[in-house]
mmCIF file with all atom_site columns, C-alpha atoms in Angstrom:
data_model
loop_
_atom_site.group_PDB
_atom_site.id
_atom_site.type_symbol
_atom_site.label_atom_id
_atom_site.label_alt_id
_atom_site.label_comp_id
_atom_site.label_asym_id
_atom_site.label_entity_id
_atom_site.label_seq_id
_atom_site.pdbx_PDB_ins_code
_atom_site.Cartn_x
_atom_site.Cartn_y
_atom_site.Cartn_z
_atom_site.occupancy
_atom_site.B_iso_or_equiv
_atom_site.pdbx_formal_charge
_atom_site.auth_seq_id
_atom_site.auth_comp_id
_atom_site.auth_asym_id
_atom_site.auth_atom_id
_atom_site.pdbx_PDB_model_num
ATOM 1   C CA . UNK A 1 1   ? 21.386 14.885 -57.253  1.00 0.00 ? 1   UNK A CA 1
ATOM 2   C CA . UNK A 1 2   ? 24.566 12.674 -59.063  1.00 0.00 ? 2   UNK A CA 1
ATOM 3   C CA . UNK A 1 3   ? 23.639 14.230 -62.098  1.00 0.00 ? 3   UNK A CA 1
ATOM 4   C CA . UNK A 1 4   ? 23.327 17.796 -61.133  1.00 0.00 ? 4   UNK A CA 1
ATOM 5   C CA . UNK A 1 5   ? 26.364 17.378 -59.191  1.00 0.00 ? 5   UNK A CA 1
ATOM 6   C CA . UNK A 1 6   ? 27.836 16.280 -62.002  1.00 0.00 ? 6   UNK A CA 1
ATOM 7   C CA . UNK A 1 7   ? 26.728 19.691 -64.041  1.00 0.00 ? 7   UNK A CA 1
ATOM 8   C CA . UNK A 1 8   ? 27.035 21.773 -60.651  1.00 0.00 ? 8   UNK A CA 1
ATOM 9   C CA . UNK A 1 9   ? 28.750 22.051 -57.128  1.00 0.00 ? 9   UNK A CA 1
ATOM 10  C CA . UNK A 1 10  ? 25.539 21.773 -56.103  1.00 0.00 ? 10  UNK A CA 1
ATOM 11  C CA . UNK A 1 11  ? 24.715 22.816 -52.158  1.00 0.00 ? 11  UNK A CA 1
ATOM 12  C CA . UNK A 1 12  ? 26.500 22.032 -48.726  1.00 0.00 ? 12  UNK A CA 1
ATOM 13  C CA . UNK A 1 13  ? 23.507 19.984 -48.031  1.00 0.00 ? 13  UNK A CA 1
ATOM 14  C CA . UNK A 1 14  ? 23.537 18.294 -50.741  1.00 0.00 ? 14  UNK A CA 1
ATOM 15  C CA . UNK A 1 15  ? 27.077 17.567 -50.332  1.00 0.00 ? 15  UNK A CA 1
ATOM 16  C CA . UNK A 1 16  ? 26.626 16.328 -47.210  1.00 0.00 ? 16  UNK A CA 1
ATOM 17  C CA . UNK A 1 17  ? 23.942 13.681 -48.644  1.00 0.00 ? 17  UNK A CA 1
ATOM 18  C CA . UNK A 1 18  ? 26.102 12.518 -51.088  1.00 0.00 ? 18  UNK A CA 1
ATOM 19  C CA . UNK A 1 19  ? 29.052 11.564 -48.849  1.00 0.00 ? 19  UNK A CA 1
ATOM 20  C CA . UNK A 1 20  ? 26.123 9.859  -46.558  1.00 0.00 ? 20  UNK A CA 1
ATOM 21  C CA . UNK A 1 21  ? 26.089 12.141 -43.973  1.00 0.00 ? 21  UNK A CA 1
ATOM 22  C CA . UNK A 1 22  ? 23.302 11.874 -41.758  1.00 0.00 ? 22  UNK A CA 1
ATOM 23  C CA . UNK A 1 23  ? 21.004 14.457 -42.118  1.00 0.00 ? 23  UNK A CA 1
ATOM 24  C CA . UNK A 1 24  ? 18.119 15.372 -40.148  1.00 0.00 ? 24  UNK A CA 1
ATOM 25  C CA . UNK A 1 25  ? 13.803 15.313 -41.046  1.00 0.00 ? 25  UNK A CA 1
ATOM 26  C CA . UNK A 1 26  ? 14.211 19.341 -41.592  1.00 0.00 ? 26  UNK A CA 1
ATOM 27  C CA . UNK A 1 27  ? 17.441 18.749 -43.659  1.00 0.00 ? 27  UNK A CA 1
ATOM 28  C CA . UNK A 1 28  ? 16.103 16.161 -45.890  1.00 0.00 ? 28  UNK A CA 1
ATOM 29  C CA . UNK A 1 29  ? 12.489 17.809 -46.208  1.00 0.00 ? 29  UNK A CA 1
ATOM 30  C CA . UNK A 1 30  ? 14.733 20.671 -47.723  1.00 0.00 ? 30  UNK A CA 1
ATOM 31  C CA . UNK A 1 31  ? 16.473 18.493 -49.746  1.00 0.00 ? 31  UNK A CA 1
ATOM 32  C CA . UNK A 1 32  ? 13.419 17.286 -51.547  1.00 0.00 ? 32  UNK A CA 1
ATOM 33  C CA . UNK A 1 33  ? 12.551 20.373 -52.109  1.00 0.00 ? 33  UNK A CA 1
ATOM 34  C CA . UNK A 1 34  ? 15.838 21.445 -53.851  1.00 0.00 ? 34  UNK A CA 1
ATOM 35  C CA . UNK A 1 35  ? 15.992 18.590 -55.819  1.00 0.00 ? 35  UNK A CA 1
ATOM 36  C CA . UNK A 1 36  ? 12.853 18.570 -57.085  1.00 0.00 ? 36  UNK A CA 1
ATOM 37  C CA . UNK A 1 37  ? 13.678 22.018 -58.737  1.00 0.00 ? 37  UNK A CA 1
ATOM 38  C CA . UNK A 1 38  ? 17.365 20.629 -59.976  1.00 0.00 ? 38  UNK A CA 1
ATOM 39  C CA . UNK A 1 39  ? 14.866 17.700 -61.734  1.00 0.00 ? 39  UNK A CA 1
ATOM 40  C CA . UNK A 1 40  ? 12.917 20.392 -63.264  1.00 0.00 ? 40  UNK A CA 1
ATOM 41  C CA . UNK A 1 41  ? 16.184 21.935 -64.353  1.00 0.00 ? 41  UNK A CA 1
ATOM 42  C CA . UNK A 1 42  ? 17.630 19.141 -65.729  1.00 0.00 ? 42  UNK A CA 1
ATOM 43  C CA . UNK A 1 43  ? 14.881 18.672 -68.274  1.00 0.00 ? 43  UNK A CA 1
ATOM 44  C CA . UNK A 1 44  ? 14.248 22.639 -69.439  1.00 0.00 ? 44  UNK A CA 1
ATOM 45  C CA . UNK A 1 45  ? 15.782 23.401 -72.596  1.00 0.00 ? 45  UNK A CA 1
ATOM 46  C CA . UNK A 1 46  ? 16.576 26.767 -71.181  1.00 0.00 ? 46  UNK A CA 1
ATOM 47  C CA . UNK A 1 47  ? 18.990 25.589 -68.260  1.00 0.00 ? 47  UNK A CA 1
ATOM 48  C CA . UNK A 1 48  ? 20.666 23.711 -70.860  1.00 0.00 ? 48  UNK A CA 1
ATOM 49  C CA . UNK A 1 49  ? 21.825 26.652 -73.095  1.00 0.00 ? 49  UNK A CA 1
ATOM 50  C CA . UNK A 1 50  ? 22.258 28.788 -70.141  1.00 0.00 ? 50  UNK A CA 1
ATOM 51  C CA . UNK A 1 51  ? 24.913 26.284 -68.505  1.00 0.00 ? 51  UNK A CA 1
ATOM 52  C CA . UNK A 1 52  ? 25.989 25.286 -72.040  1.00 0.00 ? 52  UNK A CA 1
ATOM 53  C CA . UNK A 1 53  ? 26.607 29.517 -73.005  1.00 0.00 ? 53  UNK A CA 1
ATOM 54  C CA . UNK A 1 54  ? 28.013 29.787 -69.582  1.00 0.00 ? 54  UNK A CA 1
ATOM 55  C CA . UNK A 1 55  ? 30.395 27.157 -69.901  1.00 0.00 ? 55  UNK A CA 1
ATOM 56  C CA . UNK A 1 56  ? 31.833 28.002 -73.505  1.00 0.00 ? 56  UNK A CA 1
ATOM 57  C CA . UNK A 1 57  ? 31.844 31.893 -72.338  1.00 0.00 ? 57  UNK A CA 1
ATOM 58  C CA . UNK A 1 58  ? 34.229 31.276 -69.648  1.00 0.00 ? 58  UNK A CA 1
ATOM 59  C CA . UNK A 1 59  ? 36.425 29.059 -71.878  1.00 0.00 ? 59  UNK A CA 1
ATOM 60  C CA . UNK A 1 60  ? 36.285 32.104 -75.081  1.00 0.00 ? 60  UNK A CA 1
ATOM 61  C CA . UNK A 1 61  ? 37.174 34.626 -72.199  1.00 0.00 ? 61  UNK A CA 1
ATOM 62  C CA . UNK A 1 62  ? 39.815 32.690 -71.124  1.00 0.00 ? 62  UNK A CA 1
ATOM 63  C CA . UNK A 1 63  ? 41.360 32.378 -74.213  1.00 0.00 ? 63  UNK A CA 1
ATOM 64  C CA . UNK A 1 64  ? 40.756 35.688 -75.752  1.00 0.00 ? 64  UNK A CA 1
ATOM 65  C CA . UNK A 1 65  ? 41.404 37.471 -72.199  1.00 0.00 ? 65  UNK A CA 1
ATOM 66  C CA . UNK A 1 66  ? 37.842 39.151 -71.725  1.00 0.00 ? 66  UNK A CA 1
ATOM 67  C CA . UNK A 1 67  ? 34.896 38.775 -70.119  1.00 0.00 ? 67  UNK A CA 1
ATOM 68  C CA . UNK A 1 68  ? 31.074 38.961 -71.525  1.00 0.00 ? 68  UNK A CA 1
ATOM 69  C CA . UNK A 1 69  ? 28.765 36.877 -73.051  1.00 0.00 ? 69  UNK A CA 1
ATOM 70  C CA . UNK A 1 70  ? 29.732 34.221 -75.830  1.00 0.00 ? 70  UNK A CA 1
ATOM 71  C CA . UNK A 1 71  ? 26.536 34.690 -77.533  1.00 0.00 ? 71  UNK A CA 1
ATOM 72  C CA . UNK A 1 72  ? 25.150 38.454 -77.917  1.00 0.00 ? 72  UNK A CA 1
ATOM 73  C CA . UNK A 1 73  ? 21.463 36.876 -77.094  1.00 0.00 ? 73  UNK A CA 1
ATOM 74  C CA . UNK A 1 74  ? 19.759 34.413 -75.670  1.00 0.00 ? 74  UNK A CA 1
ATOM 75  C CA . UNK A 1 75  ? 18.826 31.332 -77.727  1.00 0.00 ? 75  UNK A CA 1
ATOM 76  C CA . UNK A 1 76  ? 15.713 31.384 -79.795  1.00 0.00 ? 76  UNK A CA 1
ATOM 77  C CA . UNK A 1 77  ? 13.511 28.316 -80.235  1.00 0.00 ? 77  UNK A CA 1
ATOM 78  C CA . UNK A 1 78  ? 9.992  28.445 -82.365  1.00 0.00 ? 78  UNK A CA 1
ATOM 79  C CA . UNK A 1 79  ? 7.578  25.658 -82.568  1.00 0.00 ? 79  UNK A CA 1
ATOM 80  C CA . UNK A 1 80  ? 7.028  24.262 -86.231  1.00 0.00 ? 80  UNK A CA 1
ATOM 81  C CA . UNK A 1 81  ? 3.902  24.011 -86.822  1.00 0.00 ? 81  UNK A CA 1
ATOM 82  C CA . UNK A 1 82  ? 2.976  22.460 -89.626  1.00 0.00 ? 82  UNK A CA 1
ATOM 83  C CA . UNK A 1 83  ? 4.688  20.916 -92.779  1.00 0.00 ? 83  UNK A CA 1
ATOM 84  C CA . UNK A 1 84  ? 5.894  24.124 -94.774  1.00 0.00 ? 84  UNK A CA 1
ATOM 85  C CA . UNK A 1 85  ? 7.962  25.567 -91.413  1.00 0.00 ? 85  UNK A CA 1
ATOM 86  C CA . UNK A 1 86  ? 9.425  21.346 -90.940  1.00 0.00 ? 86  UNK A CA 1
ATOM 87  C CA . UNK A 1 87  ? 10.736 21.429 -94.314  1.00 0.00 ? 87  UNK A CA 1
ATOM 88  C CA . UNK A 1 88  ? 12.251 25.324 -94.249  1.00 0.00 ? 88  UNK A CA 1
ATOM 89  C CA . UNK A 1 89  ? 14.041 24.411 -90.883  1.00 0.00 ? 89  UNK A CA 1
ATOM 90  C CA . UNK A 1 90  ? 15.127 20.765 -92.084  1.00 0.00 ? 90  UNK A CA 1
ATOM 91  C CA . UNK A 1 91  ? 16.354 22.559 -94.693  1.00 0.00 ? 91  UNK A CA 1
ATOM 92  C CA . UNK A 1 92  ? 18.191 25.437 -93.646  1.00 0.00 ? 92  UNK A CA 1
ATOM 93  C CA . UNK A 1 93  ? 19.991 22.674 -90.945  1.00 0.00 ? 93  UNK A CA 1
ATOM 94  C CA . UNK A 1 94  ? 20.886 20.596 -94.315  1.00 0.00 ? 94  UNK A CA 1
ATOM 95  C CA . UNK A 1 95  ? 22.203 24.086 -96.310  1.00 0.00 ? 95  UNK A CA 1
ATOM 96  C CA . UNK A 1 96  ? 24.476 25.039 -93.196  1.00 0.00 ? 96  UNK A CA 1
ATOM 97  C CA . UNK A 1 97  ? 27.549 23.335 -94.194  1.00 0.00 ? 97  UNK A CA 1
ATOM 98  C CA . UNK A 1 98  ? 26.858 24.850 -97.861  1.00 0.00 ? 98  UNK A CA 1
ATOM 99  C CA . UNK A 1 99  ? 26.334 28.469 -96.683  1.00 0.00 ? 99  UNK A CA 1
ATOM 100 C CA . UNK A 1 100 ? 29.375 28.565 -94.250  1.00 0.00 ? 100 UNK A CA 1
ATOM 101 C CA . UNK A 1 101 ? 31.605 27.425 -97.577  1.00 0.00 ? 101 UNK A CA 1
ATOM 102 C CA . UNK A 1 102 ? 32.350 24.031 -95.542  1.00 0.00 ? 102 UNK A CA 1
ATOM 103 C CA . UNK A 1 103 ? 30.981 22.043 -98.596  1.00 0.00 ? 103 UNK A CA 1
ATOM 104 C CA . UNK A 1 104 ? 29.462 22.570 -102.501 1.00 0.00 ? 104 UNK A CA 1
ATOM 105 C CA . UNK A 1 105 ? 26.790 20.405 -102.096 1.00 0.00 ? 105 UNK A CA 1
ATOM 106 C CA . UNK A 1 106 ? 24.180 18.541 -100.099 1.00 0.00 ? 106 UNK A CA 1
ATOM 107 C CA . UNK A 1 107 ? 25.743 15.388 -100.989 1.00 0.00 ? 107 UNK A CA 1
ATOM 108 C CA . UNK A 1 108 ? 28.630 16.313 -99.842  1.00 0.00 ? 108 UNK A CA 1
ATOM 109 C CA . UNK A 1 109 ? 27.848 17.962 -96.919  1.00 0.00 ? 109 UNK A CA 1
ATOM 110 C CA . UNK A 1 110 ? 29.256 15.906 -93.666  1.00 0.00 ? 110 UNK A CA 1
ATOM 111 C CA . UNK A 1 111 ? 27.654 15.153 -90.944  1.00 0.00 ? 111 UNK A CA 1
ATOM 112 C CA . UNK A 1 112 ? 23.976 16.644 -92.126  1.00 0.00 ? 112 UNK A CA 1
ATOM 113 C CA . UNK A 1 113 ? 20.512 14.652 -92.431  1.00 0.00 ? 113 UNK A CA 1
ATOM 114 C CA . UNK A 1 114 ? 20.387 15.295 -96.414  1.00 0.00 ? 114 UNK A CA 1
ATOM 115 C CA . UNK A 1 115 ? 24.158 13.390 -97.062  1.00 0.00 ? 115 UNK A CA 1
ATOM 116 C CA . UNK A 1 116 ? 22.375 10.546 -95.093  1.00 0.00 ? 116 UNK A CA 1
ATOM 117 C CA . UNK A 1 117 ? 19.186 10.382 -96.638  1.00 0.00 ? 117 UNK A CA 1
ATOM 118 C CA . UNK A 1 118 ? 21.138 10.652 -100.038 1.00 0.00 ? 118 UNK A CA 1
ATOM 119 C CA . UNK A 1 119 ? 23.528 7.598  -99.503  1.00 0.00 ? 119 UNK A CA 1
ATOM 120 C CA . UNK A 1 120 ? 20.652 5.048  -98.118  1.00 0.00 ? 120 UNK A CA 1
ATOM 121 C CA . UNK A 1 121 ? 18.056 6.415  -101.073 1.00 0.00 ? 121 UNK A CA 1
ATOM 122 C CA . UNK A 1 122 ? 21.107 5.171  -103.605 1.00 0.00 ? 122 UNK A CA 1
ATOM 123 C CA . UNK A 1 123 ? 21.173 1.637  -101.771 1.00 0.00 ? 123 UNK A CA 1
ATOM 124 C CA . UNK A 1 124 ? 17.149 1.585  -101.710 1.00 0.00 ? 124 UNK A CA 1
ATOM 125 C CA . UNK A 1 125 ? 16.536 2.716  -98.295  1.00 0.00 ? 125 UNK A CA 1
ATOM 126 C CA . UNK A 1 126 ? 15.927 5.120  -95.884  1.00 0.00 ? 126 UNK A CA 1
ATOM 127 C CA . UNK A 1 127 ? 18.727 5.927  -92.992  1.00 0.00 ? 127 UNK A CA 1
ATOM 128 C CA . UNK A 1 128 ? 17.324 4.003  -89.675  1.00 0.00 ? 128 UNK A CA 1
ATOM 129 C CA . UNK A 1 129 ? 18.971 6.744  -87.477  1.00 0.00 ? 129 UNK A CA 1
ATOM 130 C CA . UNK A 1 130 ? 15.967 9.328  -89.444  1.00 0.00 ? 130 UNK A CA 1
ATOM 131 C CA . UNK A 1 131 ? 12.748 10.079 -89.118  1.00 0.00 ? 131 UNK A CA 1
ATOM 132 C CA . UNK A 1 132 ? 11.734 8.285  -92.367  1.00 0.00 ? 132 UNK A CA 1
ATOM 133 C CA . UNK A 1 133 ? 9.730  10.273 -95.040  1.00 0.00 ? 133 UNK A CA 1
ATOM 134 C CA . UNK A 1 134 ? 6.476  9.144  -95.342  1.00 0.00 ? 134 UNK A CA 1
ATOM 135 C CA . UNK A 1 135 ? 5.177  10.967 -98.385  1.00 0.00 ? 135 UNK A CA 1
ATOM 136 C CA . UNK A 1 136 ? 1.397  12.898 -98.451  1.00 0.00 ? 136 UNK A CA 1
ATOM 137 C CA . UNK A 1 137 ? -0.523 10.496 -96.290  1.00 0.00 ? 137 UNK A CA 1
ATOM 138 C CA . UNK A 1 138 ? -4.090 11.389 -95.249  1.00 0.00 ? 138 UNK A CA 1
ATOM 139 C CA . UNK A 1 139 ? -3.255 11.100 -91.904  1.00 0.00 ? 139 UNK A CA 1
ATOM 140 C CA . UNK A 1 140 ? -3.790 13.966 -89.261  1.00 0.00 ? 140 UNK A CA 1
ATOM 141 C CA . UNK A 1 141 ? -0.380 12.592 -87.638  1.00 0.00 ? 141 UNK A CA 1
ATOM 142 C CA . UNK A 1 142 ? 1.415  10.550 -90.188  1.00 0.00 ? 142 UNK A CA 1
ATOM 143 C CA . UNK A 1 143 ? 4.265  8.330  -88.225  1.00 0.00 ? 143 UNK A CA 1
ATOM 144 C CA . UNK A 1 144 ? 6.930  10.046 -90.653  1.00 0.00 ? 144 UNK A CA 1
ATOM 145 C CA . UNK A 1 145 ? 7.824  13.150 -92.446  1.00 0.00 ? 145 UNK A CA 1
ATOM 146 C CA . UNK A 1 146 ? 4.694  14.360 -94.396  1.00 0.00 ? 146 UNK A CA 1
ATOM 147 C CA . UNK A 1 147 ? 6.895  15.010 -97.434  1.00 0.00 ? 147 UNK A CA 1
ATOM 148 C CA . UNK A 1 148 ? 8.388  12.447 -100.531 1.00 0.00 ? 148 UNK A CA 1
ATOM 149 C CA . UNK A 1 149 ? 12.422 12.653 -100.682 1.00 0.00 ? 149 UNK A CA 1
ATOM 150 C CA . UNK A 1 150 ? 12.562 14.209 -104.021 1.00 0.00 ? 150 UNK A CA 1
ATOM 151 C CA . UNK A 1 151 ? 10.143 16.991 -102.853 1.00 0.00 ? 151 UNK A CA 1
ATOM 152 C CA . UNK A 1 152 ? 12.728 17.465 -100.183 1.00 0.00 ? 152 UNK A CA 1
ATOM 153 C CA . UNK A 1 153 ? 15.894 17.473 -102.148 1.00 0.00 ? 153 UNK A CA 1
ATOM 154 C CA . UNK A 1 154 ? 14.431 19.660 -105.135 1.00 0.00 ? 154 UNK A CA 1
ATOM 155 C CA . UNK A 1 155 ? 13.610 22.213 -102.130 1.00 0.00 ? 155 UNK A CA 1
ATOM 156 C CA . UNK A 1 156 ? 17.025 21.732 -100.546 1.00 0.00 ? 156 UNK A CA 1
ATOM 157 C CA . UNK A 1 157 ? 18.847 22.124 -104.397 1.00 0.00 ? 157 UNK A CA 1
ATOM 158 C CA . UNK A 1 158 ? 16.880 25.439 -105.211 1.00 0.00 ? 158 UNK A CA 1
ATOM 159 C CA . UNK A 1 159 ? 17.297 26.680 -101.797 1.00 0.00 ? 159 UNK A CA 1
ATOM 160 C CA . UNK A 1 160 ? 20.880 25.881 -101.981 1.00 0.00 ? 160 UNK A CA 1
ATOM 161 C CA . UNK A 1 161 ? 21.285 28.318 -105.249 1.00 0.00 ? 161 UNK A CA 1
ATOM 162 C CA . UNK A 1 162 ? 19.746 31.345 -104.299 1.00 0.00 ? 162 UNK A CA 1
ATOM 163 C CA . UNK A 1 163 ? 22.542 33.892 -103.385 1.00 0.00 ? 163 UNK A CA 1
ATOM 164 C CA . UNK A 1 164 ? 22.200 35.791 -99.447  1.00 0.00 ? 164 UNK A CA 1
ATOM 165 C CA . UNK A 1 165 ? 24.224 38.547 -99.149  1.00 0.00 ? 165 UNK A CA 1
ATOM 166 C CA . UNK A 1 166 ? 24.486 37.704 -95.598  1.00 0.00 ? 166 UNK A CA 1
ATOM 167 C CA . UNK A 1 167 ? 26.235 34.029 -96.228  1.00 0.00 ? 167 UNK A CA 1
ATOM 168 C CA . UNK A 1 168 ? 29.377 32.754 -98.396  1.00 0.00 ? 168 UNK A CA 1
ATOM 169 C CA . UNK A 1 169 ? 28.526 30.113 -100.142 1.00 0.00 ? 169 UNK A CA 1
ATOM 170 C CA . UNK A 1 170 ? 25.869 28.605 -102.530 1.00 0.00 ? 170 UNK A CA 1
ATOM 171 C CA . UNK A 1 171 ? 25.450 25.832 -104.660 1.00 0.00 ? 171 UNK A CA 1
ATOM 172 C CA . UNK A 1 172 ? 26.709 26.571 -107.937 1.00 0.00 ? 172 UNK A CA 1
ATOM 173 C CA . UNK A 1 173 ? 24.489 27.623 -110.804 1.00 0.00 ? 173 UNK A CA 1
ATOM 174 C CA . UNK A 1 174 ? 26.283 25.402 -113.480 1.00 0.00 ? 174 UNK A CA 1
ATOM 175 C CA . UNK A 1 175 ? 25.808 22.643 -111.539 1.00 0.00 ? 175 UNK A CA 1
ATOM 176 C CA . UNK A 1 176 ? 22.910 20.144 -112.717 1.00 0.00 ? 176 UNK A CA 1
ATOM 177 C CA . UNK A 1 177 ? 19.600 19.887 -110.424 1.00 0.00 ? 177 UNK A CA 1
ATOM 178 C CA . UNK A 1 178 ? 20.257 17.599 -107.548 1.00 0.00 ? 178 UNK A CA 1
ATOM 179 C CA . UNK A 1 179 ? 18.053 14.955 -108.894 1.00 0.00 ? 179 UNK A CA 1
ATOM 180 C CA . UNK A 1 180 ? 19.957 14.284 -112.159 1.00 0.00 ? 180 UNK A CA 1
ATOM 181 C CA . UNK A 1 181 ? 23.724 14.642 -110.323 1.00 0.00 ? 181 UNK A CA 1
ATOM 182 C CA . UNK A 1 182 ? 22.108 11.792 -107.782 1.00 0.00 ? 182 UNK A CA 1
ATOM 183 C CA . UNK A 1 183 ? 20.948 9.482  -110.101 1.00 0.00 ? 183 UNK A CA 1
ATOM 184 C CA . UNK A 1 184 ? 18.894 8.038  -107.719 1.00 0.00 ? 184 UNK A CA 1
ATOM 185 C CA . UNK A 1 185 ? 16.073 5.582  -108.701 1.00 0.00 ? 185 UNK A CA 1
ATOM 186 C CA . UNK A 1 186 ? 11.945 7.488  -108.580 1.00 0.00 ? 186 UNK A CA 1
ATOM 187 C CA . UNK A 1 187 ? 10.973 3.825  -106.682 1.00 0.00 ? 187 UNK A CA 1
ATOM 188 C CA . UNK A 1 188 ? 12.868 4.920  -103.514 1.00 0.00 ? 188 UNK A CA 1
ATOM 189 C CA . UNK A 1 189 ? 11.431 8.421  -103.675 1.00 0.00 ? 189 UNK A CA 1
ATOM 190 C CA . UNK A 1 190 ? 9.366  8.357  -100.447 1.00 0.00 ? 190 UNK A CA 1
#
């Protein structure tokens, strides 16, 4: 209950309860109930966007003086499945910064998984904060990305060039490939 009255007013019950009021066996039976479902809530990606949209809607009304929602519709989430759909999604997070003309290239794309992995591959390692690559084991559930680092940043380099209509930035043509600009040593390839 702290935590969703931390999120939430929460209930005059629950109020009650957490300014140790005494409540009675009917009262606290009910209270059980409702917070098992606010425990449930706390842990469904769904409540989260809904009181995260709601919360940033209110604020964007506010400011622009209108009401609606922030987003036009709901959140989408997809399961990936297998190693082609990890890579496109790791890679469209990594291309973000690039396609919203924030940056020019991976490497110098702040605050993205690629920059990371880029800096600790120069120095021999792999970023502890990162699920590490693990290359092409023969395992059904490898403890790692089932991908080697170049693989991933010769994906993220041609990716990265192709032109979209629909975004404003790319990384440039005349550029060289991402492996030769890096200069990064084939031994820490994972």
């Amino acid at each position: 209950m702290d935590r969703w009255h931390q999120l939430c007013k929460g209930s005059p019950l629950s109020q009650r309860y957490a300014r140790n009021e005494t409540l009675n066996p009917a009262e606290l039976a009910r209270l059980e109930e409702v917070a098992a479902e606010w425990r449930e809530r706390l842990m469904d990606i769904s409540w989260f966007m809904r009181m995260l949209n709601e919360s940033i809607a209110r604020q964007a009304n506010r400011e622009d003086g209108c009401t609606g929602r922030f987003w036009e519709g709901r959140f989408k989430s997809q399961a990936l499945l297998d190693e082609r759909s990890l890579a496109a999604c790791m890679a469209y997070v990594d291309l973000n910064p690039i396609r919203a003309k924030m940056a020019d290239t991976p490497e110098t794309s702040d605050h993205t998984s690629i920059q990371r992995r880029i800096s600790a591959a120069r120095d021999g390692k792999q970023p502890q904060q990162l699920f590490p690559f693990v290359g092409n084991p023969r395992e059904s559930m490898p403890v790692g990305l089932p991908f080697q680092l170049q693989d991933y940043l010769e994906l993220v380099d041609w990716s990265g060039r192709c032109l979209r209509e629909d975004k404003r930035g790319a990384i440039d043509e005349q550029l060289p490939p991402i492996l030769d600009r890096m200069q990064i040593n084939p031994r820490h390839w994972w």
